[in-house]
Amino acid sequence: MITLPRPLVLTVPVLLLTSIAAAPAQAAWPRVSFLPPKVMVLDFGNAAQGCAGGKDAQYNVGVDDNGTSVNWTYANGSHRCLEVGYQPYFHNETCAYSFYVPKGNLATGQINFHFEYGNARPPRGSDVVTLDEGPVWSWRVVARRAGVTRIWFGDDNGQRHPVKIGWGRSAAWSVKQECPA
């Protein structure tokens, strides 16, 4: 057995205690992601179903009162001409999903957000949350969910022309996903 001088033996535990005490605590912080929209035109040139005009005529580009570039379309009753989808980052913990409602008259209708989950077994295959866009604009929390794999809405919200459905064109003004670390 090797005998160490007493000061060295006392120093080792003190150094260990100092390094343990100095380690910062890991605090939970929300991870924020902005999800870009993907617009899919499902039907066009079908005036009988309300999808008149060419593929590019199914939605319009505008600017809301904040100078934000937005897309918008007219509500189309029960027939879907287009679908707007978002791909969230998968997270097992509950995340908050907020939607940017454009300011002005480009967003006056209801949006039926469909939340889909990776686990298709009931009761967690999907659910629908309705958001009324008018008259309040800005970021609005739509839902708090765990395990979301896709979010989407269509223009088939049960309302008709002249009701408008609007959404932000860029990820920064679209859907915000806030999850715990």
Short mmCIF file of C-alpha atoms in Angstrom, two decimals:
data_model
loop_
_atom_site.label_atom_id
_atom_site.label_comp_id
_atom_site.label_asym_id
_atom_site.label_seq_id
_atom_site.Cartn_x
_atom_site.Cartn_y
_atom_site.Cartn_z
CA MET A 1 0.00 0.00 0.00
CA ILE A 2 1.24 3.44 -0.89
CA THR A 3 0.84 6.12 1.68
CA LEU A 4 0.11 9.55 0.28
CA PRO A 5 0.94 12.71 2.12
CA ARG A 6 -2.06 13.96 4.07
CA PRO A 7 -2.58 17.29 2.16
CA LEU A 8 -2.88 15.43 -1.16
CA VAL A 9 -5.47 13.00 0.23
CA LEU A 10 -7.64 15.89 1.45
CA THR A 11 -7.26 17.78 -1.80
CA VAL A 12 -8.66 15.02 -4.01
CA PRO A 13 -12.11 14.88 -2.32
CA VAL A 14 -12.28 18.68 -2.24
CA LEU A 15 -11.61 18.86 -5.99
CA LEU A 16 -14.29 16.26 -6.67
CA LEU A 17 -16.83 18.10 -4.54
CA THR A 18 -15.95 21.38 -6.20
CA SER A 19 -16.47 19.97 -9.70
CA ILE A 20 -19.79 18.35 -8.73
CA ALA A 21 -21.10 21.50 -7.07
CA ALA A 22 -20.07 23.64 -10.05
CA ALA A 23 -21.96 21.54 -12.62
CA PRO A 24 -24.92 23.58 -13.89
CA ALA A 25 -28.39 22.13 -13.56
CA GLN A 26 -30.09 21.23 -16.83
CA ALA A 27 -33.25 23.29 -17.01
CA ALA A 28 -36.14 22.34 -19.28
CA TRP A 29 -36.54 24.82 -22.14
CA PRO A 30 -39.02 24.81 -24.97
CA ARG A 31 -37.73 23.84 -28.38
CA VAL A 32 -39.38 26.06 -30.98
CA SER A 33 -39.72 25.09 -34.64
CA PHE A 34 -41.49 26.94 -37.43
CA LEU A 35 -43.10 24.59 -39.95
CA PRO A 36 -43.40 25.62 -43.60
CA PRO A 37 -46.69 24.98 -45.38
CA LYS A 38 -46.99 22.58 -48.29
CA VAL A 39 -49.95 23.37 -50.54
CA MET A 40 -51.37 20.50 -52.59
CA VAL A 41 -54.00 21.24 -55.23
CA LEU A 42 -56.25 18.17 -55.29
CA ASP A 43 -58.90 19.25 -57.80
CA PHE A 44 -59.00 22.00 -60.45
CA GLY A 45 -60.90 22.82 -63.61
CA ASN A 46 -63.98 21.30 -61.98
CA ALA A 47 -66.53 24.12 -61.87
CA ALA A 48 -69.33 21.77 -60.80
CA GLN A 49 -67.43 21.11 -57.56
CA GLY A 50 -66.28 24.71 -57.05
CA CYS A 51 -62.70 24.15 -58.23
CA ALA A 52 -62.97 26.26 -61.38
CA GLY A 53 -59.92 27.48 -63.26
CA GLY A 54 -56.44 26.07 -63.60
CA LYS A 55 -54.28 24.52 -60.93
CA ASP A 56 -52.64 27.86 -60.09
CA ALA A 57 -56.05 29.53 -59.67
CA GLN A 58 -57.03 27.51 -56.58
CA TYR A 59 -55.30 29.89 -54.16
CA ASN A 60 -54.00 33.43 -54.17
CA VAL A 61 -51.00 35.33 -52.83
CA GLY A 62 -51.51 38.42 -50.72
CA VAL A 63 -49.92 40.58 -48.06
CA ASP A 64 -51.52 41.08 -44.65
CA ASP A 65 -51.40 44.29 -42.62
CA ASN A 66 -48.07 43.28 -41.03
CA GLY A 67 -46.37 43.11 -44.41
CA THR A 68 -46.38 39.30 -44.13
CA SER A 69 -46.73 37.34 -47.35
CA VAL A 70 -49.74 35.03 -47.10
CA ASN A 71 -51.74 32.61 -49.23
CA TRP A 72 -55.50 32.47 -49.16
CA THR A 73 -58.37 30.63 -50.79
CA TYR A 74 -62.14 30.73 -50.72
CA ALA A 75 -63.93 28.18 -48.56
CA ASN A 76 -65.50 25.50 -50.73
CA GLY A 77 -68.30 23.84 -48.79
CA SER A 78 -67.78 20.07 -48.51
CA HIS A 79 -65.55 19.50 -51.55
CA ARG A 80 -61.78 19.83 -51.12
CA CYS A 81 -59.92 21.60 -53.94
CA LEU A 82 -56.71 22.08 -51.98
CA GLU A 83 -54.99 20.93 -48.83
CA VAL A 84 -52.36 22.73 -46.77
CA GLY A 85 -50.08 20.43 -44.78
CA TYR A 86 -47.35 20.78 -42.16
CA GLN A 87 -44.72 18.23 -41.12
CA PRO A 88 -43.96 18.63 -37.40
CA TYR A 89 -40.84 17.29 -35.74
CA PHE A 90 -41.93 14.10 -33.98
CA HIS A 91 -41.94 14.42 -30.22
CA ASN A 92 -43.32 12.02 -27.61
CA GLU A 93 -43.90 14.86 -25.16
CA THR A 94 -46.83 17.25 -25.45
CA CYS A 95 -46.05 20.15 -27.77
CA ALA A 96 -48.02 23.34 -28.32
CA TYR A 97 -49.01 24.06 -31.93
CA SER A 98 -49.74 27.69 -32.81
CA PHE A 99 -51.03 29.03 -36.13
CA TYR A 100 -50.39 32.49 -37.52
CA VAL A 101 -53.75 34.00 -38.47
CA PRO A 102 -53.21 36.65 -41.16
CA LYS A 103 -54.38 40.16 -40.37
CA GLY A 104 -57.00 41.85 -42.48
CA ASN A 105 -59.65 40.42 -44.76
CA LEU A 106 -57.61 37.48 -46.13
CA ALA A 107 -58.58 35.21 -43.24
CA THR A 108 -62.26 35.33 -42.33
CA GLY A 109 -63.29 31.68 -42.06
CA GLN A 110 -62.87 28.61 -39.93
CA ILE A 111 -60.03 26.16 -40.31
CA ASN A 112 -60.48 22.50 -39.40
CA PHE A 113 -56.99 21.35 -38.41
CA HIS A 114 -56.50 17.59 -38.70
CA PHE A 115 -53.85 16.22 -36.33
CA GLU A 116 -52.49 12.80 -37.34
CA TYR A 117 -50.47 10.54 -35.09
CA GLY A 118 -47.90 7.84 -35.76
CA ASN A 119 -49.84 5.45 -33.61
CA ALA A 120 -52.95 4.73 -35.70
CA ARG A 121 -54.57 2.57 -33.00
CA PRO A 122 -57.75 4.09 -31.58
CA PRO A 123 -58.34 6.49 -30.00
CA ARG A 124 -55.16 8.25 -31.17
CA GLY A 125 -55.29 7.94 -34.97
CA SER A 126 -56.34 11.53 -35.66
CA ASP A 127 -58.51 14.33 -34.39
CA VAL A 128 -59.85 17.65 -35.65
CA VAL A 129 -59.57 21.06 -33.98
CA THR A 130 -61.47 24.06 -35.37
CA LEU A 131 -60.02 27.58 -35.30
CA ASP A 132 -62.04 30.67 -36.20
CA GLU A 133 -59.65 33.00 -38.04
CA GLY A 134 -61.64 36.19 -37.73
CA PRO A 135 -61.65 38.75 -36.25
CA VAL A 136 -58.48 38.25 -34.15
CA TRP A 137 -55.14 37.97 -35.94
CA SER A 138 -51.70 36.93 -34.66
CA TRP A 139 -50.31 33.67 -33.28
CA ARG A 140 -53.05 31.47 -31.80
CA VAL A 141 -52.52 28.18 -29.97
CA VAL A 142 -54.56 25.58 -31.82
CA ALA A 143 -53.76 22.50 -29.73
CA ARG A 144 -51.39 20.77 -27.36
CA ARG A 145 -50.63 17.24 -28.53
CA ALA A 146 -48.00 14.50 -28.25
CA GLY A 147 -46.82 12.22 -31.05
CA VAL A 148 -48.11 14.35 -33.95
CA THR A 149 -46.81 13.23 -37.35
CA ARG A 150 -48.81 15.54 -39.63
CA ILE A 151 -51.12 18.57 -39.46
CA TRP A 152 -53.31 19.63 -42.35
CA PHE A 153 -56.45 21.52 -43.36
CA GLY A 154 -58.49 21.85 -46.53
CA ASP A 155 -60.82 24.38 -48.06
CA ASP A 156 -63.76 22.02 -47.36
CA ASN A 157 -64.68 23.58 -44.02
CA GLY A 158 -68.44 23.67 -44.60
CA GLN A 159 -68.39 27.38 -45.45
CA ARG A 160 -68.63 28.92 -48.92
CA HIS A 161 -67.66 32.00 -50.97
CA PRO A 162 -66.98 34.82 -49.95
CA VAL A 163 -65.40 33.30 -46.79
CA LYS A 164 -61.59 33.28 -47.08
CA ILE A 165 -59.08 30.91 -45.46
CA GLY A 166 -55.60 32.41 -45.06
CA TRP A 167 -52.20 31.07 -44.01
CA GLY A 168 -48.63 32.33 -43.89
CA ARG A 169 -46.45 31.46 -46.89
CA SER A 170 -43.14 31.15 -45.05
CA ALA A 171 -42.20 28.94 -42.12
CA ALA A 172 -41.68 32.03 -39.93
CA TRP A 173 -45.38 32.94 -40.32
CA SER A 174 -47.06 29.57 -40.46
CA VAL A 175 -47.29 26.90 -37.74
CA LYS A 176 -45.12 27.11 -34.65
CA GLN A 177 -44.30 23.92 -32.71
CA GLU A 178 -43.09 24.42 -29.12
CA CYS A 179 -41.87 21.28 -27.36
CA PRO A 180 -40.05 20.57 -24.10
CA ALA A 181 -36.35 19.83 -24.40
#
